[in-house]
Coordinates of C-alpha atoms in Angstrom, one line a residue:
X1 CA 0.0 0.0 0.0
X2 CA 3.0 2.3 0.4
X3 CA 4.5 1.7 -3.0
X4 CA 5.4 4.8 -4.9
X5 CA 3.8 3.5 -8.1
X6 CA 0.5 2.8 -6.2
X7 CA 0.5 6.3 -4.7
X8 CA 1.0 8.0 -8.1
X9 CA -1.7 5.7 -9.6
X10 CA -4.1 6.6 -6.8
X11 CA -3.4 10.3 -7.1
X12 CA -4.0 10.1 -10.9
X13 CA -7.2 8.2 -10.2
X14 CA -8.5 11.0 -8.0
X15 CA -7.8 13.5 -10.8
X16 CA -9.6 11.3 -13.4
X17 CA -12.6 11.0 -11.0
X18 CA -12.8 14.8 -10.6
X19 CA -12.7 15.2 -14.4
X20 CA -15.6 12.8 -14.8
X21 CA -17.5 14.5 -11.9
X22 CA -17.3 17.7 -13.9
X23 CA -18.1 16.5 -17.4
X24 CA -20.7 13.8 -17.0
X25 CA -23.4 16.0 -15.4
X26 CA -22.9 18.5 -18.2
X27 CA -23.3 15.7 -20.8
X28 CA -26.4 14.3 -19.2
X29 CA -28.0 17.6 -18.2
X30 CA -27.6 19.7 -21.3
X31 CA -28.9 18.6 -24.6
X32 CA -26.9 21.3 -26.4
X33 CA -23.5 19.8 -25.3
X34 CA -22.0 17.3 -27.7
X35 CA -19.2 15.3 -26.5
X36 CA -16.1 15.7 -28.7
X37 CA -14.8 12.5 -30.2
X38 CA -11.4 13.0 -28.5
X39 CA -13.3 13.2 -25.1
X40 CA -15.1 9.9 -25.9
X41 CA -11.8 8.2 -26.6
X42 CA -10.5 9.7 -23.3
X43 CA -13.5 8.2 -21.5
X44 CA -12.7 4.8 -23.0
X45 CA -9.1 5.1 -21.7
X46 CA -10.5 6.0 -18.3
X47 CA -12.8 2.9 -18.3
X48 CA -9.7 0.8 -18.9
X49 CA -7.8 2.8 -16.2
X50 CA -10.5 2.0 -13.6
X51 CA -10.6 -1.6 -14.7
X52 CA -6.9 -1.7 -14.0
X53 CA -7.5 -0.2 -10.6
X54 CA -9.8 -3.1 -9.8
X55 CA -7.0 -5.6 -10.8
X56 CA -4.4 -3.7 -8.8
X57 CA -6.7 -3.6 -5.7
X58 CA -6.6 -7.4 -5.7
X59 CA -2.8 -7.2 -5.5
X60 CA -2.4 -4.3 -3.1
X61 CA -2.0 -4.9 0.6
X62 CA -4.0 -3.1 3.2
X63 CA -3.7 -2.1 6.9
X64 CA -5.5 -4.2 9.5
X65 CA -5.0 -2.8 13.1
X66 CA -1.8 -1.1 12.1
X67 CA -0.3 -4.2 10.4
X68 CA 0.1 -4.4 6.6
X69 CA -1.6 -7.5 5.2
X70 CA -0.1 -8.9 2.1
X71 CA -1.8 -12.4 2.0
X72 CA -3.5 -12.6 -1.4
X73 CA -6.6 -14.4 -0.1
X74 CA -7.1 -11.9 2.7
X75 CA -6.5 -9.0 0.3
X76 CA -9.2 -10.4 -2.1
X77 CA -11.6 -11.1 0.7
X78 CA -11.2 -7.7 2.2
X79 CA -11.5 -5.9 -1.2
X80 CA -14.6 -7.9 -2.2
X81 CA -16.3 -7.1 1.1
X82 CA -15.5 -3.4 1.0
X83 CA -14.9 -1.4 -2.2
X84 CA -15.2 -4.0 -4.9
X85 CA -18.9 -3.3 -5.8
X86 CA -18.4 0.4 -5.7
X87 CA -15.4 0.1 -8.0
X88 CA -17.2 -2.2 -10.5
X89 CA -20.2 0.2 -10.6
X90 CA -17.7 3.0 -11.1
X91 CA -16.3 1.3 -14.2
X92 CA -19.7 1.0 -15.9
X93 CA -20.0 3.7 -18.5
X94 CA -23.3 5.1 -17.3
X95 CA -22.8 8.3 -19.4
X96 CA -22.9 6.2 -22.6
X97 CA -25.9 4.1 -21.4
X98 CA -27.9 7.2 -20.3
X99 CA -27.1 9.2 -23.4
X100 CA -28.0 6.3 -25.6
X101 CA -31.3 5.9 -23.8
X102 CA -32.1 9.6 -24.1
X103 CA -31.2 9.6 -27.9
X104 CA -33.5 6.6 -28.5
X105 CA -36.6 8.5 -27.1

């Protein structure tokens, strides 16, 4: 959990989430806004990024009462029982599903 790569990856993930928090409501809420094709490609890359985050979370230790746990089975069990569902739902491209549904009306 203290690896430099993981810290940088997590910091970048926070930035990507903030970008999405800004743009997705605009896309959903305003019919005049058309998502540029480069932005759509960027969203696809972010979907991949968040999928990689799920994979990394199965391989990243965690703290349990001040002790770093690195046992793979315990890591997987802990992740599945805590953030896994949130992360999976976060990788679903709802902006595409919603915009596709609105366009079909």
